[in-house]
XYZ file of C-alpha atoms in Angstrom:
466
model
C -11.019 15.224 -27.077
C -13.822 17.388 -26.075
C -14.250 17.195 -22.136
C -17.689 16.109 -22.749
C -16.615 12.797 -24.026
C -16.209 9.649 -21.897
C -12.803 7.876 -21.671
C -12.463 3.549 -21.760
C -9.088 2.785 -19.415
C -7.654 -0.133 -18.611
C -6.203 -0.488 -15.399
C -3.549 -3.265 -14.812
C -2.297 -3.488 -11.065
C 0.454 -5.783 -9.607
C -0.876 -9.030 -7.992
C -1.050 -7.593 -4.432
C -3.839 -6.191 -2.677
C -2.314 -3.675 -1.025
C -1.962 -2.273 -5.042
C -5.324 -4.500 -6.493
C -7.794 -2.083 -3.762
C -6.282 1.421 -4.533
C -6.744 0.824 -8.101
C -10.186 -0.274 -7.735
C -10.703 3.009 -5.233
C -9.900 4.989 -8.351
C -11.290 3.005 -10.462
C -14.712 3.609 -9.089
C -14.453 7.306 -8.554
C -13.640 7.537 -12.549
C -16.535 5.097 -13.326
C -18.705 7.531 -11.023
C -18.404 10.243 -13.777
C -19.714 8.217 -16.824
C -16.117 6.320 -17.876
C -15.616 3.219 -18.548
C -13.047 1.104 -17.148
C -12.077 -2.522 -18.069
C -10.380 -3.656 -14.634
C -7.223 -6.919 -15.570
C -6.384 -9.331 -12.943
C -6.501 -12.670 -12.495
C -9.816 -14.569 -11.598
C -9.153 -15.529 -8.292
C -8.220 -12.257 -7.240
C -11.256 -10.671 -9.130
C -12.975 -12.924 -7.096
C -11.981 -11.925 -3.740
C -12.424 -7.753 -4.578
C -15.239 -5.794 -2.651
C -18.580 -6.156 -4.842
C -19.305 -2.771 -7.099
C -21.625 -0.522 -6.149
C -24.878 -1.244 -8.387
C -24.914 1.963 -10.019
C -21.198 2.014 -11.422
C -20.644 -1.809 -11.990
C -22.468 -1.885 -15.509
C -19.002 0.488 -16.120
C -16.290 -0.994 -14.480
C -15.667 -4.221 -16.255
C -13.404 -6.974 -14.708
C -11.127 -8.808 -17.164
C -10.297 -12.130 -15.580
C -7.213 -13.366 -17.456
C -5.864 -16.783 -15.840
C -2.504 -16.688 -14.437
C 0.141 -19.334 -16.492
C 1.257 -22.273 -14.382
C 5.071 -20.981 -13.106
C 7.414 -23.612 -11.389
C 7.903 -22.888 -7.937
C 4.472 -21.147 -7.778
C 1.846 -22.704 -5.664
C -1.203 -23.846 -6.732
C -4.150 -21.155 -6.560
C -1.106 -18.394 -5.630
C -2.317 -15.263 -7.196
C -1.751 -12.505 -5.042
C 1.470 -12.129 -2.954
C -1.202 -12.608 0.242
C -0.918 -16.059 -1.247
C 2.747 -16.810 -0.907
C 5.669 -16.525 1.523
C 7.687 -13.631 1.088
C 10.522 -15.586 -0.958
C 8.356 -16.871 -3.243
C 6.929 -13.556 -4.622
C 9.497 -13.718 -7.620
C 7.663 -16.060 -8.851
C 4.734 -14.729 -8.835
C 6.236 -12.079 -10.954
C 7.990 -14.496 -13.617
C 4.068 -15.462 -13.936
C 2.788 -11.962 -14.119
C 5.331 -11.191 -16.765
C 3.650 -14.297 -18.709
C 0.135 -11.920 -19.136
C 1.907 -9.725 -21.775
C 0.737 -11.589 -24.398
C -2.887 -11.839 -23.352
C -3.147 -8.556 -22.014
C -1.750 -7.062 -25.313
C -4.612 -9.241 -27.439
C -7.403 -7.821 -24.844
C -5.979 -3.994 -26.185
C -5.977 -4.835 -29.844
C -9.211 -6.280 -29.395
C -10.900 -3.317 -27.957
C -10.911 0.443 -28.209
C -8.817 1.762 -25.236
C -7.652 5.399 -24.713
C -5.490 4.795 -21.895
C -4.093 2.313 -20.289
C -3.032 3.051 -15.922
C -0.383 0.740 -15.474
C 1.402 -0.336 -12.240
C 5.332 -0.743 -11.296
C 6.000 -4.356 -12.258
C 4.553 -4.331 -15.903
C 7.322 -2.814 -17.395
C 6.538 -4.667 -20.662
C 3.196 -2.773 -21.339
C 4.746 0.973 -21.913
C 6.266 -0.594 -25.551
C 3.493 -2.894 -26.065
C 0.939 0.486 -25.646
C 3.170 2.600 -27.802
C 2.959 0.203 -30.593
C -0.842 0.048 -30.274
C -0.946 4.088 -30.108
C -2.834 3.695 -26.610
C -1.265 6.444 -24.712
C 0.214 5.207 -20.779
C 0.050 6.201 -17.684
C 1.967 4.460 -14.415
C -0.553 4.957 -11.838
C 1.920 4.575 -8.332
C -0.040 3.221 -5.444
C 2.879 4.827 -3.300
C 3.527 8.801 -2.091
C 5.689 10.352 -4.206
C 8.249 10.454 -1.101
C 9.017 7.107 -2.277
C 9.734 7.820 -6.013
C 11.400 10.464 -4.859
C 13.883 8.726 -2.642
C 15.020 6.041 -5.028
C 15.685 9.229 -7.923
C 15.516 8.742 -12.005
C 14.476 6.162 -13.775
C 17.841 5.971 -15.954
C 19.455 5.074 -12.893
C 17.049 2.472 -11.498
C 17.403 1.087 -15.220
C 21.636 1.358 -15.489
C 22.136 0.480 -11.618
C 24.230 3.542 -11.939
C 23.278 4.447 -8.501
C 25.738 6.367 -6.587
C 24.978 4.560 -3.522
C 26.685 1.446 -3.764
C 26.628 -0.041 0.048
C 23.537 -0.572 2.241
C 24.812 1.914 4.460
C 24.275 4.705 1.388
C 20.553 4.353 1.690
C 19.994 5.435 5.328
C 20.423 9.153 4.421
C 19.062 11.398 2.517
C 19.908 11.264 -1.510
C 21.848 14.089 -3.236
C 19.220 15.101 -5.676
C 16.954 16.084 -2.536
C 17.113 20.148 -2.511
C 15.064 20.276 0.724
C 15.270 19.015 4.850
C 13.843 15.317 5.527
C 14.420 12.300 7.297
C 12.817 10.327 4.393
C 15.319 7.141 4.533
C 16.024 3.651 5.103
C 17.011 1.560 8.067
C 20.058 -0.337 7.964
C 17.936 -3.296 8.360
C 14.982 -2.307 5.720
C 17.967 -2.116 3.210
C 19.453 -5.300 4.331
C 16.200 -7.150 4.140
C 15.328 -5.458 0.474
C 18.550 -5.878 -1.168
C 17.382 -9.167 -3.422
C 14.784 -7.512 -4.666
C 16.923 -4.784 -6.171
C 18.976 -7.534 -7.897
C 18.028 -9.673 -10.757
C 18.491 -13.623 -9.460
C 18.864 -17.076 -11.236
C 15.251 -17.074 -12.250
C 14.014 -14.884 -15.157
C 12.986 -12.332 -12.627
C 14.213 -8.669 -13.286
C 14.851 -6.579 -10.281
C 12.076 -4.037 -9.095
C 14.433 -1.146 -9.563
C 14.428 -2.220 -13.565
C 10.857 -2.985 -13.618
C 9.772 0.452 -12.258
C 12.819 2.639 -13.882
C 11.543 1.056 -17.190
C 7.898 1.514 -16.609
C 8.242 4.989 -15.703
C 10.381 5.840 -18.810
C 8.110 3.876 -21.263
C 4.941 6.210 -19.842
C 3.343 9.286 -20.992
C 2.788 10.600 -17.573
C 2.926 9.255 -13.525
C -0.198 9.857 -11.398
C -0.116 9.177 -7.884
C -2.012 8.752 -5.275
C -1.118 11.481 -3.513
C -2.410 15.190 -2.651
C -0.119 18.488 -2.563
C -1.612 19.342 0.463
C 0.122 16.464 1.948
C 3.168 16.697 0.171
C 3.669 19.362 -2.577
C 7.554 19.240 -2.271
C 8.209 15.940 -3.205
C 5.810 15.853 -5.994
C 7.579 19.108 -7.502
C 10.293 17.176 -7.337
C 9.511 14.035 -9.245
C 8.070 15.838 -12.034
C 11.858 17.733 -11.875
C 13.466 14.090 -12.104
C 11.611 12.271 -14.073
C 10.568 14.942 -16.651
C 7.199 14.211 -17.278
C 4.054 14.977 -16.411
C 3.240 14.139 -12.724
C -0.396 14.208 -11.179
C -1.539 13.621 -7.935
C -5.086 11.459 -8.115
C -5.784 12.654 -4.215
C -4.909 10.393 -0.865
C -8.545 8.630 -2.113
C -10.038 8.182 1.522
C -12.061 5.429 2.548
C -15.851 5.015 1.930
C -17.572 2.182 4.212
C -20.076 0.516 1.924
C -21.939 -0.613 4.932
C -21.878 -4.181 3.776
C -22.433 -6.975 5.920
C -19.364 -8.487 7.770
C -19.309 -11.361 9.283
C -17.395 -10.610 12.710
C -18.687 -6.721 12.901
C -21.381 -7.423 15.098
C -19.265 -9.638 17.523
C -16.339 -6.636 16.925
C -18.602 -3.552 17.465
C -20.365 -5.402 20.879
C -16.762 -4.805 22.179
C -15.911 -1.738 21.246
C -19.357 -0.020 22.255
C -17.990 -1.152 26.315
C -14.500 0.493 25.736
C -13.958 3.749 27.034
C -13.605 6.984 24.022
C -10.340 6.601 22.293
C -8.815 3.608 24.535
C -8.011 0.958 22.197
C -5.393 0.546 20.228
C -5.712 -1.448 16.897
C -3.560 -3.688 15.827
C -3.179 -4.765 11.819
C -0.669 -5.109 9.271
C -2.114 -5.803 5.810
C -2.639 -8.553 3.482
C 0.798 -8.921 2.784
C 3.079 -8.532 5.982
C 3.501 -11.597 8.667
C 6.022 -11.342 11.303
C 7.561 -14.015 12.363
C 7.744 -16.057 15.572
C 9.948 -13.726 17.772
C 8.648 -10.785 16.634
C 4.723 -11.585 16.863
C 6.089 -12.750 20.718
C 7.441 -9.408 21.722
C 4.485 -7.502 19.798
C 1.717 -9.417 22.302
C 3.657 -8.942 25.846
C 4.388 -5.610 24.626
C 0.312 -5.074 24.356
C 0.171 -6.743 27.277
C 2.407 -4.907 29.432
C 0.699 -1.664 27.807
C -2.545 -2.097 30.167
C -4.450 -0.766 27.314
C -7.395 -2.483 25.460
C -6.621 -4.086 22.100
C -7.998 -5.395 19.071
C -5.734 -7.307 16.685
C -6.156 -8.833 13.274
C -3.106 -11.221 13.551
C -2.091 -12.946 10.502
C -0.278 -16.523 11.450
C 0.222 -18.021 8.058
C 1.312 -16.244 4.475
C -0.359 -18.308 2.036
C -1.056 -22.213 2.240
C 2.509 -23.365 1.564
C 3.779 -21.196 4.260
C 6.144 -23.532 6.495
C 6.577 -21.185 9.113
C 2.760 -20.457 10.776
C 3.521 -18.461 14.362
C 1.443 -18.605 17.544
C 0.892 -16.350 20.455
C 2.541 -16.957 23.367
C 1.317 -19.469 25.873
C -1.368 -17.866 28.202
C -1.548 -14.726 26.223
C -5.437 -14.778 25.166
C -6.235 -16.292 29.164
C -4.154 -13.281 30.841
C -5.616 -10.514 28.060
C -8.987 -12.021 27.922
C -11.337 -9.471 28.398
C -9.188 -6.324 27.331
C -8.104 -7.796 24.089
C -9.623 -9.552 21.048
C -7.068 -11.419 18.565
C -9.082 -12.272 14.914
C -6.625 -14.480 13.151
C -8.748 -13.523 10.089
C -9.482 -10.427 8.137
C -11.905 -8.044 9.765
C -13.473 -4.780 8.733
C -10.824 -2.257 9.132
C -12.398 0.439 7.975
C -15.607 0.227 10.633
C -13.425 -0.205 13.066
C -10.584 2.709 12.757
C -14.056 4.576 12.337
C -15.623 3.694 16.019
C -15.487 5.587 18.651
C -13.493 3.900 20.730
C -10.472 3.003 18.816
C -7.730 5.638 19.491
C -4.871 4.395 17.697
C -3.334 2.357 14.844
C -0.550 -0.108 15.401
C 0.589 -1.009 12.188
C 3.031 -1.722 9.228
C 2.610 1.580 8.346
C 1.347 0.786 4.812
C -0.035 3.926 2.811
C -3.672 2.739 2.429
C -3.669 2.255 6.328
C -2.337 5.797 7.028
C -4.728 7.195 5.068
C -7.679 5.132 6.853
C -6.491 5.970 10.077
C -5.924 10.037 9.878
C -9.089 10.464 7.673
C -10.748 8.911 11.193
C -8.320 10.963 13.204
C -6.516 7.954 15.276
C -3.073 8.692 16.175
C -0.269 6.258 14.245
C 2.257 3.824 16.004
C 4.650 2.894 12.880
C 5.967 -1.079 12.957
C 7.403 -1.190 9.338
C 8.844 -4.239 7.923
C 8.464 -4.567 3.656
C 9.299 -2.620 0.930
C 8.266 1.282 1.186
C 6.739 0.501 4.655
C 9.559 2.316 6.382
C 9.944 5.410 4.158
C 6.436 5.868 4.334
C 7.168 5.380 8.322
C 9.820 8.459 8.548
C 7.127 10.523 6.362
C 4.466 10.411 8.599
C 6.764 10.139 11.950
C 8.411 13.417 10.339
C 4.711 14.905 10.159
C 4.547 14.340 13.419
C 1.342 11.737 12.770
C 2.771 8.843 14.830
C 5.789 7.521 16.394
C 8.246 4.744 15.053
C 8.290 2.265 17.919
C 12.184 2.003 18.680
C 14.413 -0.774 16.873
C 17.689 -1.774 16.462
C 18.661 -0.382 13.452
C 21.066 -3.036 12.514
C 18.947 -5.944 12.416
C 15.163 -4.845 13.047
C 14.554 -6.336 16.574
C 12.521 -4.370 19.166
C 11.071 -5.388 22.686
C 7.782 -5.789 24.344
C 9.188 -2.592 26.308
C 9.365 -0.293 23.608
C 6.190 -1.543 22.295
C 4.393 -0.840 25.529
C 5.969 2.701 25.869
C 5.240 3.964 22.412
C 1.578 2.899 22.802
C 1.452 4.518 25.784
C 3.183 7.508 24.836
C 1.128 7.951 21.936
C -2.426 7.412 22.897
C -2.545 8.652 26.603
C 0.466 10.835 27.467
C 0.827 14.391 27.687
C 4.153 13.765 25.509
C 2.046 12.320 22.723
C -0.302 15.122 22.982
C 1.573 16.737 19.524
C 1.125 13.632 17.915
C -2.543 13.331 18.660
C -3.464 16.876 18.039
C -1.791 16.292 14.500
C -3.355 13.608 13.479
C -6.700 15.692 13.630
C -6.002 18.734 12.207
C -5.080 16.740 9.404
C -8.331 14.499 9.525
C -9.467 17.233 7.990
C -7.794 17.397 4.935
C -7.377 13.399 4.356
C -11.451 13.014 4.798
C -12.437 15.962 2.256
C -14.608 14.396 -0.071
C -14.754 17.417 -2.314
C -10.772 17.781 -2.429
C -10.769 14.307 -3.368
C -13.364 14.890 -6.118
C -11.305 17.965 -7.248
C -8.354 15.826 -7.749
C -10.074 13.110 -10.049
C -12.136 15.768 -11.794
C -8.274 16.899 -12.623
C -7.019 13.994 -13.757
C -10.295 13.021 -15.802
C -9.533 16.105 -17.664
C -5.912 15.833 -18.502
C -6.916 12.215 -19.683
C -9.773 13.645 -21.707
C -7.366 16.411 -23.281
C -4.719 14.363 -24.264
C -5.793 11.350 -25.735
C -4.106 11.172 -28.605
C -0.833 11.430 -26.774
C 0.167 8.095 -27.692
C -0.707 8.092 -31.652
């Protein structure tokens, strides 16, 4: 294909939002070059993206496809946001239901590739057949693909490590020095997901070891700048193609928000680099202890806060959480709770904010060193905590102490990390670090390098799947 030409992909993300937004992010910055891109989810979740920019959304089209009715799924549950943790199985039993209508949209239209995420692992085959070469676009650093090794053995459960315990090291296929691994209690708490169940749910081991070997290449969003020897290796291990689409920064589209006035008034009276903000995702809720020991630690911190505190997973969620009683009267004035979603991006962008307590979720720790505020990692779900060791290892923030055998940590350690982190001299390192690599993570023209890259290894081999 001549590099003149433009390309039609279809991208296909997992029903979470912490995968729908980064494939939208690339989605646009393809579209911005003259592609086209038809854009599959399901119509609420359509519904709640950020509008398109006017001058891209004539190419960026976005396929609603209704999600099937699934027992044990809640009405109106499309996105993970939507449900309690142990009902996201169900949500992918329903997912698993869009293969046929997702394989009529490609027969139907003229696609010459098709970005795919970790769950579909139906779509490689059904893309072969069709000739429509595939690509599994991974929303996480390849630290994480990395870690859990080659798809034949995510496939076989041929795994050598057989016990929880096997996971909190490094793996054996690993040439180089890291502390990439998992807590005893990040294992303990992702163990069913590894396993197939009762239901017709496949593990996620099987769904990405299968979607990786049924692809013609694995981009992901990642940058070599930020980590060039684990992306060596996964081309190694998986042998395939493997190409980095850039850490695709954040770009405020200065739309209007409905709590940024309210937000910003506060922030303009806070002193340069005092506050510490306080967020974890779409998809992460602690629960009642935890969300305790999280306030009296910012409490007993002295430090201004802001925090976007989710109470409540989804309508059906039994278990909604509270703060603790006299909280919001004793912090009133040096802290603002929004049990809502807020403008993240404008705010990690303000003056004022110094820090980022957080799950330590990979879209966040982009946002937050492209704006140069210092990290204090809180992991809980799925890659959270390997992505935690990463940047803790890089010396961008600081893991706030934990028991490692069950997850629990106290308003102390809270309060110290904080501390240590955004006004110490100890913290300095972390601080400085965070900025000289602001740098890099902001670079609009390394991230247009990277796409430009990918746009033309799409271009070239288009025909790979024929």
């Amino acid at each position: 294909m001549a590099s003149g030409e433009k390309l039609h992909i279809v991208m296909f993300p997992w029903l979470a939002f912490g995968h729908l937004l980064p494939y939208l992010k690339l989605a646009k910055l393809i579209a911005e070059k003259g592609h086209k891109i038809s854009f599959i989810s399901t119509p609420r979740n359509i519904h709640r993206l950020p509008k398109l920019p006017h001058d891209i959304a004539p190419l960026i089209n976005l396929v609603k496809i209704p999600l099937p009715c699934t027992p044990n799924l809640p009405e109106n549950a499309e996105a993970t946001c939507d449900v309690p943790f142990n009902k996201v199985k169900h949500l992918k039993i329903a997912y698993d239901q869009l293969q046929d209508p997702v394989t009529c949209f490609l027969e139907s239209n003229s696609v010459d590739w098709i970005l795919c995420d970790f769950a579909s692992y139906w779509l490689g085959p059904v893309a072969s057949r069709l000739g429509v070469p595939c690509a599994f676009y991974s929303i996480f650093p390849a630290s994480i693909l990395g870690f859990f090794g080659p798809p034949s053995q995510m496939i076989t459960g041929d795994d050598y490590r057989v016990i929880p315990e096997d996971f909190t090291v490094k793996p054996k296929w690993v040439p180089f020095q890291t502390s990439v691994a998992m807590s005893l209690y990040q294992i303990l708490v992702l163990e069913p997901n590894f396993e197939a169940d009762e239901t017709e749910n496949v593990s996620d081991l099987f769904r990405i070891g299968n979607t990786i070997q049924n692809c013609d290449i694995v981009v992901i969003r990642s940058s070599t700048e930020f980590e060039p020897e684990w992306l060596k290796l996964v081309e190694e291990i998986y042998k395939k193609p493997v190409i980095p689409a850039g850490l695709l920064p954040a770009i405020d589209d200065d739309h209007e928000d409905e709590y940024w006035d309210e937000i910003k008034d506060w922030l303009n009276k806070q002193a340069r680099g005092s506050v510490i903000y306080v967020a974890f995702g779409a998809e992460t809720k602690l629960n009642q202890v935890q969300v305790t020991e999280l306030a009296l630690g910012l409490e007993l911190s002295g430090l201004p806060f802001l925090w976007a505190l989710r109470k409540q997973r989804g309508l059906t969620d039994p278990e909604r959480i509270e703060l603790p009683e006299g909280f919001e009267e004793r912090t009133r004035g040096r802290g603002m709770v929004y049990p809502t979603w807020v403008p993240q991006v404008k705010i990690l962008s303000h003056d004022s904010v110094g820090g980022l307590l957080f799950h330590s979720g990979w879209s966040s720790v982009v946002e937050a060193v492209q704006f140069g505020k210092a990290l204090v990692l809180l992991p809980f779900l799925g890659d959270q905590g390997l992505i935690a060791k990463q940047v803790e290892e890089k010396k961008l923030g600081l893991l706030i102490p934990r028991n490692e055998t069950d997850g629990r940590f106290t308003r102390d350690s809270v309060a110290e990390t904080i501390k240590l982190v955004l006004v110490d001299a100890e913290g300095k390192i972390y601080r400085d670090k965070v900025k000289e690599m602001k740098g890099i993570i902001g670079d609009m023209d390394r991230q247009n390098y990277y796409v430009e890259n990918l746009i033309g290894y799409l271009q070239n081999h288009k025909s790979m799947g024929k």
